[in-house]
Short mmCIF file of C-alpha atoms in Angstrom, two decimals:
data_model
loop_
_atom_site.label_atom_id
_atom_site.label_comp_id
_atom_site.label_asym_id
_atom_site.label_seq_id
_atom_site.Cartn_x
_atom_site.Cartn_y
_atom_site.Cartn_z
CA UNK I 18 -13.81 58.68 -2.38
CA UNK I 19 -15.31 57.59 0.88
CA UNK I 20 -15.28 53.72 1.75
CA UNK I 21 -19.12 53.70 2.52
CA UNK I 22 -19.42 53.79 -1.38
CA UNK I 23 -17.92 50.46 -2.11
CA UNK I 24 -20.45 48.72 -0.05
CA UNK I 25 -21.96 46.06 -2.10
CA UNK I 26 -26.02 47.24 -2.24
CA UNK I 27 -28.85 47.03 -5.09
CA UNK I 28 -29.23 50.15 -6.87
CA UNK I 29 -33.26 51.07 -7.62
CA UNK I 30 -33.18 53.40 -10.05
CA UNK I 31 -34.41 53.49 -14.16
CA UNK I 32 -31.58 55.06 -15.34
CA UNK I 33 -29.14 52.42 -15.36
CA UNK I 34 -26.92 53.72 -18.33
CA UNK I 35 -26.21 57.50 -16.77
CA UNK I 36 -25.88 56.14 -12.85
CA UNK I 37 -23.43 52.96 -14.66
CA UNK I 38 -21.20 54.93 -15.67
CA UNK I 39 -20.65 57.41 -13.01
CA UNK I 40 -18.06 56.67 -10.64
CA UNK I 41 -19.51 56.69 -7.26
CA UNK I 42 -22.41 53.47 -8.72
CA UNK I 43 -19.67 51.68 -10.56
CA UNK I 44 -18.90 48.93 -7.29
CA UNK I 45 -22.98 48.22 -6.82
CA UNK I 46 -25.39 46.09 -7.39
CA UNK I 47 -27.80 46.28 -10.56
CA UNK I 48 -31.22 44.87 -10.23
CA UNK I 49 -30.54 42.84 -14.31
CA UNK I 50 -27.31 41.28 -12.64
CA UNK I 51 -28.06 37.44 -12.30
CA UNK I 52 -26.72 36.00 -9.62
CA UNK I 53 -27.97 32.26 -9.20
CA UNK I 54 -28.89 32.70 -5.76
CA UNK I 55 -25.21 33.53 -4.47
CA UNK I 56 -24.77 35.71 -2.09
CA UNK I 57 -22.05 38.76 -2.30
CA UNK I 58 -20.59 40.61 0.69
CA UNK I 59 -17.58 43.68 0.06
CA UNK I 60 -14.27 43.79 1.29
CA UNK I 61 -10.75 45.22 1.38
CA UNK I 62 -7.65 44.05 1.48
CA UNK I 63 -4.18 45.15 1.53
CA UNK I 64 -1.34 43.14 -0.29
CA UNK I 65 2.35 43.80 -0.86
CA UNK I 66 3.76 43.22 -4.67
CA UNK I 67 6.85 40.74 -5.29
CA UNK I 68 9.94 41.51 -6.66
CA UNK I 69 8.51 41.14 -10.21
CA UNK I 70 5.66 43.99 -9.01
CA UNK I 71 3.08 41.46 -9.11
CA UNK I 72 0.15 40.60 -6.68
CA UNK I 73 -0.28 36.99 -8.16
CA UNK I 74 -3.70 37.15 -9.82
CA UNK I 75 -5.27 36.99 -13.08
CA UNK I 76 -8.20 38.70 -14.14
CA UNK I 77 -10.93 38.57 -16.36
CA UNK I 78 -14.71 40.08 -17.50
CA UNK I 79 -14.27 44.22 -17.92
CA UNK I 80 -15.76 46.46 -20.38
CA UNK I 81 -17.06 46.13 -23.47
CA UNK I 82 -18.98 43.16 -22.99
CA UNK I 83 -19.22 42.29 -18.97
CA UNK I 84 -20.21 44.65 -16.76
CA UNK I 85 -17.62 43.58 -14.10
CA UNK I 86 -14.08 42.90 -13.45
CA UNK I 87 -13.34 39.19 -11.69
CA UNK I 88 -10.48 37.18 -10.21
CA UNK I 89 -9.97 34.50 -12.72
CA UNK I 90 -7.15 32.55 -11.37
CA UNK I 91 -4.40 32.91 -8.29
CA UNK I 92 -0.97 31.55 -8.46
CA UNK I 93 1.03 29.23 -5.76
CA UNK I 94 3.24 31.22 -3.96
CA UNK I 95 2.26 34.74 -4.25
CA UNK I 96 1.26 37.54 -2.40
CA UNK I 97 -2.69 37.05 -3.04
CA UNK I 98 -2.23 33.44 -2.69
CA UNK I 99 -0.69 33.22 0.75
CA UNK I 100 -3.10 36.20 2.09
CA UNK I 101 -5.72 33.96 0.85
CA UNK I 102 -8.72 36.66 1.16
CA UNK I 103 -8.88 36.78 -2.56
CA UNK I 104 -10.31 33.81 -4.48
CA UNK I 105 -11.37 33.06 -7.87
CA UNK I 106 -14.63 34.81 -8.78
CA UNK I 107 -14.76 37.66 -6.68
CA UNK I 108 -15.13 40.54 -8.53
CA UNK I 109 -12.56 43.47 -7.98
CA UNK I 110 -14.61 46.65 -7.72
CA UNK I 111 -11.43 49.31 -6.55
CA UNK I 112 -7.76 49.95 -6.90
CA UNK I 113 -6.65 52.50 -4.51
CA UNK I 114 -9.31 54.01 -3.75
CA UNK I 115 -10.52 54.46 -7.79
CA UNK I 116 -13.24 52.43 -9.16
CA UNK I 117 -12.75 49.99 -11.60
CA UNK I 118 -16.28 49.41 -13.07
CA UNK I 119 -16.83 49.76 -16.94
CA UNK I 120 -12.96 49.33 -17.66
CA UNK I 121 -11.31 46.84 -19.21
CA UNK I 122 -9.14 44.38 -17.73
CA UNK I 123 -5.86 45.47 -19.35
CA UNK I 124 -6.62 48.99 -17.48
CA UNK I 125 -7.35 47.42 -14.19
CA UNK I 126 -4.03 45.13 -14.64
CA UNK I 127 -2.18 48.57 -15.86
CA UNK I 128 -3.80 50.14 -12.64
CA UNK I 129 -2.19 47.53 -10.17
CA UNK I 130 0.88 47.10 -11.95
CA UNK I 131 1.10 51.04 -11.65
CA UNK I 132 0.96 51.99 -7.28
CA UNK I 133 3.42 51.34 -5.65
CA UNK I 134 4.53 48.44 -3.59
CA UNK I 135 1.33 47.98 -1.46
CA UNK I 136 -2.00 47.77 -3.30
CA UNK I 137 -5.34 47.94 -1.96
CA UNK I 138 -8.02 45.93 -3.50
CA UNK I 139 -11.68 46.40 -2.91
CA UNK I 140 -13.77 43.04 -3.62
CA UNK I 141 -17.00 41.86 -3.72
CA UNK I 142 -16.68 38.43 -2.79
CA UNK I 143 -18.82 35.59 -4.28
CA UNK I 144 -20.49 33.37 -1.72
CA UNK I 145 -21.15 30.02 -3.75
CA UNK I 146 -21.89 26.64 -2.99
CA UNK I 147 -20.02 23.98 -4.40
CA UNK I 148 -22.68 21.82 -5.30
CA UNK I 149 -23.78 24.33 -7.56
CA UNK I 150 -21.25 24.03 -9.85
CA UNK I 151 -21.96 19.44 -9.78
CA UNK I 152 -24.05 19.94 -12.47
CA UNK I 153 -24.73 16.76 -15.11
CA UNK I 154 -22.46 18.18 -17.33
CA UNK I 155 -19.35 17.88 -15.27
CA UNK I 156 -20.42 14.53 -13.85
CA UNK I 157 -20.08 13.32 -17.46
CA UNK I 158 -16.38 14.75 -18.35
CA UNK I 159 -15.56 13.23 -15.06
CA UNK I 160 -16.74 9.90 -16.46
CA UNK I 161 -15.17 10.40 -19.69
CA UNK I 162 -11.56 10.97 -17.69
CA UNK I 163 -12.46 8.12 -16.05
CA UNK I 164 -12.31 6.40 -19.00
CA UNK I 165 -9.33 7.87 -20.68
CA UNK I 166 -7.43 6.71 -17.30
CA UNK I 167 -7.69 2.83 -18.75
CA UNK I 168 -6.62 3.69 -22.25
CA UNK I 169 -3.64 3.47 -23.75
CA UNK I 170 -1.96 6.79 -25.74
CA UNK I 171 -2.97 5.06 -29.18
CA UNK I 172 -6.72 3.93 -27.83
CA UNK I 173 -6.44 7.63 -26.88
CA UNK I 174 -5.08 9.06 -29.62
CA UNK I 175 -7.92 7.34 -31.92
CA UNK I 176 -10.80 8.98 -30.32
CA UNK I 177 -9.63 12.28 -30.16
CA UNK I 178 -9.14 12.26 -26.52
CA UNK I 179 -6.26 13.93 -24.78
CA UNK I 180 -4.58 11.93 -22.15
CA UNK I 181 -1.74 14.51 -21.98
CA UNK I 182 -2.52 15.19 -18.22
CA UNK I 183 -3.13 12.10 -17.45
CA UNK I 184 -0.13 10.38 -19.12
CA UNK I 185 2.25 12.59 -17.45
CA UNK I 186 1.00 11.89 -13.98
CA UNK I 187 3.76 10.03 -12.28
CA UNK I 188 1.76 8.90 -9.33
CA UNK I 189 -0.17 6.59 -11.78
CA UNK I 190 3.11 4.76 -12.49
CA UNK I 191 4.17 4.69 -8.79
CA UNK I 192 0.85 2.65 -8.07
CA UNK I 193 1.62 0.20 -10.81
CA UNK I 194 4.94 -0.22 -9.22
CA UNK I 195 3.06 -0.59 -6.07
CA UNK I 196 1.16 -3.43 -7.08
CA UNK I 197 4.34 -4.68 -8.09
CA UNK I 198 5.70 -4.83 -4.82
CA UNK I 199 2.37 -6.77 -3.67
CA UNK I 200 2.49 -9.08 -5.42
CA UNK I 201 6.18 -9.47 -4.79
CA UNK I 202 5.57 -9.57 -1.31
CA UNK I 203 2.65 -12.21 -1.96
CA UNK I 204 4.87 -14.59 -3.39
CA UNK I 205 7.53 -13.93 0.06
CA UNK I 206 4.37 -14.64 2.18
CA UNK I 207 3.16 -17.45 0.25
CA UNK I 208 6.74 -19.39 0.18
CA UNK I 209 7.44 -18.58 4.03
CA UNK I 210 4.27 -20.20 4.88
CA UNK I 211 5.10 -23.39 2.29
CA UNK I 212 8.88 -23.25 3.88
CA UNK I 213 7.75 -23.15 7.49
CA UNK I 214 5.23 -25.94 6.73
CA UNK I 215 8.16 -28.10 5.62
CA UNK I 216 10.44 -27.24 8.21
CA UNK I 217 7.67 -28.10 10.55
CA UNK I 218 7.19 -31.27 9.00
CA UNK I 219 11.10 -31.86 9.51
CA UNK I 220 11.32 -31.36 12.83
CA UNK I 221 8.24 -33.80 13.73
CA UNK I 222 10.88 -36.69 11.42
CA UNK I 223 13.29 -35.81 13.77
CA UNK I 224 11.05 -36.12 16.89
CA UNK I 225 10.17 -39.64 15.69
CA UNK I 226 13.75 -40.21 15.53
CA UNK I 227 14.46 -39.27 18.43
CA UNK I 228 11.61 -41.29 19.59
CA UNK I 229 12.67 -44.49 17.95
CA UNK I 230 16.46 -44.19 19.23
CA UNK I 231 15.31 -43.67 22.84
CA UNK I 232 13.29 -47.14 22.37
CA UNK I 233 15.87 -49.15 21.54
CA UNK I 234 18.14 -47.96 24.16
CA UNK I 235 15.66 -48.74 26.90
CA UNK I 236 15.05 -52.30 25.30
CA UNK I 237 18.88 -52.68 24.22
CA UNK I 238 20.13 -55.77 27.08
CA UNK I 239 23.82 -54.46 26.22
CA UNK I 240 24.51 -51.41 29.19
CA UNK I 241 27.00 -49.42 26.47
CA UNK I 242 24.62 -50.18 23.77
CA UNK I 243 21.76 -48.85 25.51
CA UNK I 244 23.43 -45.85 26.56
CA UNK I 245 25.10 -45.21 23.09
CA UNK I 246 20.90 -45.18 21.49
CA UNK I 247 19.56 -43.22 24.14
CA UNK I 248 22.04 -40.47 23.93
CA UNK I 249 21.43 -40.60 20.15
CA UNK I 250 17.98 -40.64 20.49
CA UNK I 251 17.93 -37.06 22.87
CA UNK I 252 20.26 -35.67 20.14
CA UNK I 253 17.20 -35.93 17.96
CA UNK I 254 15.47 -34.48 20.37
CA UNK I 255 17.31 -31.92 20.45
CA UNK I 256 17.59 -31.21 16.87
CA UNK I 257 13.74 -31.25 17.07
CA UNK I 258 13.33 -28.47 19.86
CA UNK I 259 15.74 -26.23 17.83
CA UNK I 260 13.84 -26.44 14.93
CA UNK I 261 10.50 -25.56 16.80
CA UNK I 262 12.61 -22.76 18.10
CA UNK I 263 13.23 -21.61 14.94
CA UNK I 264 9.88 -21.73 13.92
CA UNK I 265 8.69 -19.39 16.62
CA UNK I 266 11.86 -16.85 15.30
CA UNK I 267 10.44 -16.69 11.45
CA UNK I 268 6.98 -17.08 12.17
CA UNK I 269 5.94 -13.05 13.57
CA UNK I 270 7.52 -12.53 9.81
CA UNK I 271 4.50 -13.93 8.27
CA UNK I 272 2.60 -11.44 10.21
CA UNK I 273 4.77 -8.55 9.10
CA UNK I 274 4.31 -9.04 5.67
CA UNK I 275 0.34 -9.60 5.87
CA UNK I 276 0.24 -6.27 7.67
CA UNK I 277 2.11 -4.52 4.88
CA UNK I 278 0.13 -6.49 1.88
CA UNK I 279 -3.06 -6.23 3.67
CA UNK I 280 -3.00 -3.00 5.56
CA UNK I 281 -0.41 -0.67 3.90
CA UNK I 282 -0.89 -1.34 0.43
CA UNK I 283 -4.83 -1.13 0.78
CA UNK I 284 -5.13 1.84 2.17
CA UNK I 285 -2.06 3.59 0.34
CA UNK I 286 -3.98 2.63 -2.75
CA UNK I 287 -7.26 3.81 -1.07
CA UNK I 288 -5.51 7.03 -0.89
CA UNK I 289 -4.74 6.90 -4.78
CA UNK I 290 -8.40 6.04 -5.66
CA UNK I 291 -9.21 9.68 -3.71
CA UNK I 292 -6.37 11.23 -5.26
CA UNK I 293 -7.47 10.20 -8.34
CA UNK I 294 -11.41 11.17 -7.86
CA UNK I 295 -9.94 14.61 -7.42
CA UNK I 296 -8.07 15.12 -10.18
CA UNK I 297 -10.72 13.64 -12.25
CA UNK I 298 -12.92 16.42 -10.82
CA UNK I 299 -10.33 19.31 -11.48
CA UNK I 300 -10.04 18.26 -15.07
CA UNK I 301 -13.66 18.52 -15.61
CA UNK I 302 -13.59 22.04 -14.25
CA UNK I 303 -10.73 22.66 -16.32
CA UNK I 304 -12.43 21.49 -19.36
CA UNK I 305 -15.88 23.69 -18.15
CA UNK I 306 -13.67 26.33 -17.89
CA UNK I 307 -12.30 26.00 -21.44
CA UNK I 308 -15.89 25.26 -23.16
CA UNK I 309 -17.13 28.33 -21.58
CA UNK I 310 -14.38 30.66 -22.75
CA UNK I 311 -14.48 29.36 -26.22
CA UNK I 312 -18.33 29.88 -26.39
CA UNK I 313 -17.71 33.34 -25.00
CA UNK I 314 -15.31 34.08 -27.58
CA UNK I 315 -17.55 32.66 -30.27
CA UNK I 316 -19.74 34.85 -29.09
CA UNK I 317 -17.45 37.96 -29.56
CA UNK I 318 -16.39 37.16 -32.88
CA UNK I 319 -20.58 37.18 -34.33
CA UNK I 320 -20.97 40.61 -32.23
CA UNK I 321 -23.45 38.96 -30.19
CA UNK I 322 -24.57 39.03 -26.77
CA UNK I 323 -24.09 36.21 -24.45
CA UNK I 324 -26.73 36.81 -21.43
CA UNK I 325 -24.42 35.36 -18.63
CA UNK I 326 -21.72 37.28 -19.85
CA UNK I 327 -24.11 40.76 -19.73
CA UNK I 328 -25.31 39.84 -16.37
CA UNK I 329 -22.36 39.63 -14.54
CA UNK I 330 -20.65 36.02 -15.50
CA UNK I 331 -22.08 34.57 -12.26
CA UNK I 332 -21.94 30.80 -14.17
CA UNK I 333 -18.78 31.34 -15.18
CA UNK I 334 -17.56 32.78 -11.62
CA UNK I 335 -19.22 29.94 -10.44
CA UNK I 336 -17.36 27.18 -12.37
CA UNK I 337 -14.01 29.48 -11.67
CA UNK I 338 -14.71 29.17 -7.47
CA UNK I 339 -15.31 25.44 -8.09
CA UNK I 340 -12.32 24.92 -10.00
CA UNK I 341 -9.77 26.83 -7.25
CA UNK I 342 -11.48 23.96 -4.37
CA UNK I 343 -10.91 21.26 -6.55
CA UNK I 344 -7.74 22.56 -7.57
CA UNK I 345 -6.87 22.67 -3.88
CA UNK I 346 -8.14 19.41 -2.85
CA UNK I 347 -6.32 18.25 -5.68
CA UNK I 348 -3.12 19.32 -4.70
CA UNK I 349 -3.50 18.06 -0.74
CA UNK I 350 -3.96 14.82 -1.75
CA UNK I 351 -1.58 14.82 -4.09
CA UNK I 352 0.96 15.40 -1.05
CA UNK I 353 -0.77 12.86 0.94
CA UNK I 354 0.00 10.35 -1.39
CA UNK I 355 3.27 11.46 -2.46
CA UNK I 356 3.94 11.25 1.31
CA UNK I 357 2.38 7.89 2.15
CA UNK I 358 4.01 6.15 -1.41
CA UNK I 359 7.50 7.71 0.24
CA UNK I 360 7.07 6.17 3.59
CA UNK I 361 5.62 2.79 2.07
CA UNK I 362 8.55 3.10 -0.36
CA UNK I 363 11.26 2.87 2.79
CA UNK I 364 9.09 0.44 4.45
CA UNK I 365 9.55 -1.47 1.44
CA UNK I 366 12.86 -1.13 1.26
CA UNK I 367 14.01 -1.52 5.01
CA UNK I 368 11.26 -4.37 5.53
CA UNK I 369 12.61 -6.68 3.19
CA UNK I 370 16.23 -6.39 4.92
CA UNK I 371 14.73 -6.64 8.35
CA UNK I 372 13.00 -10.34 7.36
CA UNK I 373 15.54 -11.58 5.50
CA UNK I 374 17.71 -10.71 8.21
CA UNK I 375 15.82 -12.35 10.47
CA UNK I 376 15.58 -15.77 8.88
CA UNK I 377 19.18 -15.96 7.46
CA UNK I 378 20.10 -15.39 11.48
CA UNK I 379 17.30 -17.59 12.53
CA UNK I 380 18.44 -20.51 10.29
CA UNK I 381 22.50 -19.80 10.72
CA UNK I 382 21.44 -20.59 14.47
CA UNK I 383 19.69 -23.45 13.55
CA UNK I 384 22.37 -25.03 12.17
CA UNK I 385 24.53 -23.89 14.58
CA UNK I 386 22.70 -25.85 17.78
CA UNK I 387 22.09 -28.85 15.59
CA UNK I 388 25.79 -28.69 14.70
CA UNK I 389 26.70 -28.75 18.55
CA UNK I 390 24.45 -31.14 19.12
CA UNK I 391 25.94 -34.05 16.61
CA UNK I 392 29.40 -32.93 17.48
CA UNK I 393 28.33 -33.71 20.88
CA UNK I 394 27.10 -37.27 20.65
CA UNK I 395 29.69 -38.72 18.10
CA UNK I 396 28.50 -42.66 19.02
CA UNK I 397 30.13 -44.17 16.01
CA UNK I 398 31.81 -47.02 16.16
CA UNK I 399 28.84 -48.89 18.37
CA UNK I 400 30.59 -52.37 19.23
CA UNK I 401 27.53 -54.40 20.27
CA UNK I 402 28.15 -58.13 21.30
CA UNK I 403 26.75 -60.48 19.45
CA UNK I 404 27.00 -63.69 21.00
CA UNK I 405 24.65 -62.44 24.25
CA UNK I 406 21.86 -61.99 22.04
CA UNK I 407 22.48 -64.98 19.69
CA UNK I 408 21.32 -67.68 22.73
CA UNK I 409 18.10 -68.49 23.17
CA UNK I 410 17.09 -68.53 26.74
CA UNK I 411 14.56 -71.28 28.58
CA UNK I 412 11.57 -70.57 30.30
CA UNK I 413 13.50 -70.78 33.28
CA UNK I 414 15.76 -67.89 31.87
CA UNK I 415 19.05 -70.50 31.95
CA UNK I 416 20.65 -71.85 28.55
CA UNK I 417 19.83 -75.54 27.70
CA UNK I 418 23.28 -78.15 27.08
CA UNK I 419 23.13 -80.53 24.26
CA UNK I 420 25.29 -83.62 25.89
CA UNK I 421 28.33 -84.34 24.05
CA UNK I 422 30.05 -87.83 23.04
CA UNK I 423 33.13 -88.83 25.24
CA UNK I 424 36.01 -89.54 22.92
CA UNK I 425 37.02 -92.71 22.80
CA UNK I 426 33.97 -94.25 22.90
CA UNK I 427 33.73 -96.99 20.76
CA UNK I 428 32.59 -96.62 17.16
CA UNK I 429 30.08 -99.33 17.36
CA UNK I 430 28.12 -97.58 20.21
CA UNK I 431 27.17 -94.86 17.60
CA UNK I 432 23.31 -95.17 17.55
CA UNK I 433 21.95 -96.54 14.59
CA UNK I 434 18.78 -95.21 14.69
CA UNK I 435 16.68 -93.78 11.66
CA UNK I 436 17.70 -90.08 10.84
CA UNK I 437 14.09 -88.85 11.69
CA UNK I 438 13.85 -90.37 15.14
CA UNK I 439 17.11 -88.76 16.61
CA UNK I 440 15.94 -85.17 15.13
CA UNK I 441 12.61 -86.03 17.55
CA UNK I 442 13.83 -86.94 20.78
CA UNK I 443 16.55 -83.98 20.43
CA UNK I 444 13.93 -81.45 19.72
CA UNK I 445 12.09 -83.43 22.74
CA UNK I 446 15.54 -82.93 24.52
CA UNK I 447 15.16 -79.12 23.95
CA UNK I 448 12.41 -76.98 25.61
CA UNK I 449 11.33 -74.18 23.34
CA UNK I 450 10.81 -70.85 24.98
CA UNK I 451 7.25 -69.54 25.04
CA UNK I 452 8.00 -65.98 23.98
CA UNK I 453 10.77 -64.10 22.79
CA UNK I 454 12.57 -61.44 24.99
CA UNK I 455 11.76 -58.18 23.69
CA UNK I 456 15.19 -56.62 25.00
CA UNK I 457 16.82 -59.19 22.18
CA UNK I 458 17.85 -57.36 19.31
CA UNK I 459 19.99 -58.71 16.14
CA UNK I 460 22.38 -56.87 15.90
CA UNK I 461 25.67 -56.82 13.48
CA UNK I 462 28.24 -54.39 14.54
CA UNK I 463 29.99 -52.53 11.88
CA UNK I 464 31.19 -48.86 11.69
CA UNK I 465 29.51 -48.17 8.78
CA UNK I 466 25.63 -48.97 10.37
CA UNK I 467 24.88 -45.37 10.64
CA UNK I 468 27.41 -44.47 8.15
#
């Protein structure tokens, strides 16, 4: 049979039951076949079988009732799959080099499962748009998976809805566990910040420490004193600049963790919304696919016609073409999040070690300068001496003498005065200073003043 006659082309003729059947009109075009507006182009293609003599496709349509024999489904990881010129829908019009119109599908099957180990296919391939097959209808069973999504099995279970898919869909557990993790990294954020605050807080005490300490040594009269206070006083100091220090160290981990809860997590479960949308959209196919078979075989069972079926099963081919894209897209993003929950997954895991890492080392440091620090200005005992800063000084800045009695002098010179009168001309005796000297500090020295 030459080639030329499995070009796809109208046939204008009356007699469409004689030129049917006949072998050389079997692969064309009738004028009754309705085909939505799709457009069909022929083609040939060559595939080699597996080691189970199979091409990877299933078939459907075929004598008695459709006038045409159509690629129904094709399977991962076979010959017709991985060629990819094949696709659901396209109708099969030759098997090496023999027609296959007005036969049944078992014979076609039979036919390919009987050359050899290469096969040549002639197709008519089915041109459709996608949005086509969007009708109302599947918008609404996407909705209703939608809904089945949020139920639990016994909700489920009640209604009559299946959730067996949907159940079983691991991915829909992962993202629970991912909002797990958020919120468990939430929390981390939330206490850093509240422990950082504090520590901050800390360090400012011992700043005003330090502050303090350094005052008294500058005012502090006593030269050992003075020296003792000031070096305690830059201790604090000290302390204070480690702590900042420290701060700066733990503080980039704040920003780690709000680029994983507010970056990675979003969009990972951006990702899942899409993933989801898709499978929503394959099960509505799925379910298309299913209504349409069972009215076809309702159909079949009351001997009656079905006018898509007699005019080629365009709808159906239709819905079968829209199902293999959505079945694709499915899949794709199905390994795009699979891939993205696997890298946010060891993120997860070697994140968490990184910042605690990072602030047990930060704080162990910490603690070690502030431990060098106090080891480094042990000031205890301070011996301070009490009886410089227990005499009040004149305005002159020299001490004032009270005169005392000579011994020996007789009894009866004692003064007789009133009481009263001698406590007068003694505080008249004494000039009091105008102002205290603020270098004069009270002190009582005791190893246990800082104790």
């Amino acid at each position: 049979m030459d080639r030329s006659d499995y070009l796809y082309q109208p046939l204008d003729t009356e007699d469409f039951q004689e030129l049917y059947w006949s072998d050389v009109n079997k692969h064309r075009q009738w004028p009754w076949e309705d085909k939505m507006g799709m457009t069909v182009t022929s083609g040939l293609v060559e595939l080699e079988k597996d080691a189970q003599n199979l091409i990877g496709i299933s078939i459907g349509g075929g004598s008695p009732r459709c006038p045409c024999v159509y690629v129904v489904q094709l399977f991962d990881n076979t010959p017709a799959s991985k060629d990819g010129t094949l696709m659901a829908g396209d109708e099969l019009v030759g098997v090496n080099g023999s027609s296959v119109k007005g036969r049944s599908r078992v014979e076609v099957a039979n036919m390919i499962q009987s050359v050899g180990e290469t096969v040549v296919i002639n197709y008519n391939k089915l041109h459709a748009d996608p949005s086509q097959g969007r009708s109302l209808d599947l918008i609404l069973k996407k909705v209703k998976h939608r809904m089945v999504e949020n139920m639990n099995s016994s909700t489920a279970d009640a209604l009559g809805l299946s959730r067996a898919i949907l159940c079983n869909d691991a991915l829909v557990k992962k993202l629970e566990e991912l909002e797990k993790i958020a919120g468990t990294y939430r929390s981390l954020m939330d206490q850093t910040r509240r422990f950082l605050t504090s520590f901050f807080d800390l360090s400012q005490v011992q700043r005003a420490f330090g502050e303090v300490f350094a005052s008294i040594g500058v005012r502090e009269p006593q030269q050992q004193a003075s020296e003792i206070f000031t070096m305690f006083g830059e201790a604090h100091r000290s302390i204070e600049k480690s702590a900042i220090k420290m701060l700066r160290t733990v503080k980039p981990m704040i920003s780690d963790l709000n680029t994983y809860l507010n970056k990675a997590v979003p969009d990972t479960r951006l990702t899942i919304k899409k993933y989801l949308d898709a499978k929503f959209e394959y099960l509505s196919y799925c379910l298309k696919v299913k209504e349409m078979d069972d009215e076809e075989y309702g159909y079949s069972l009351l001997q009656e016609p079905l006018y898509r079926v007699e005019t080629g099963n365009y709808e159906y081919r239709l819905i079968l073409r829209c199902r293999q894209e959505a079945r694709t897209r499915f899949a794709q993003m199905r390994s795009d999040v699979l891939v993205k929950l696997e890298l946010l997954d060891n993120k997860h895991v070697q994140d968490i070690v990184f910042q605690l890492q990072r602030l047990v080392s930060a704080m162990a440091k910490y603690h070690t300068d502030c431990h060098s620090v106090l080891k480094g200005a042990q000031v205890f005992p301070i011996e301070v001496d009490l009886t410089k800063n227990m005499l009040t000084n004149t305005t002159l800045g020299q001490y004032s003498e009270i005169p005392v009695e000579e011994e020996g002098e007789d009894e009866d010179s004692v003064s007789t005065k009133d009481p009263a009168e001698s406590a007068a001309e003694f505080s008249e005796g004494v000039q009091q200073p105008e102002h205290s000297n603020a270098g004069e500090i009270d002190l009582i020295a005791t190893e246990d003043l800082f104790d």
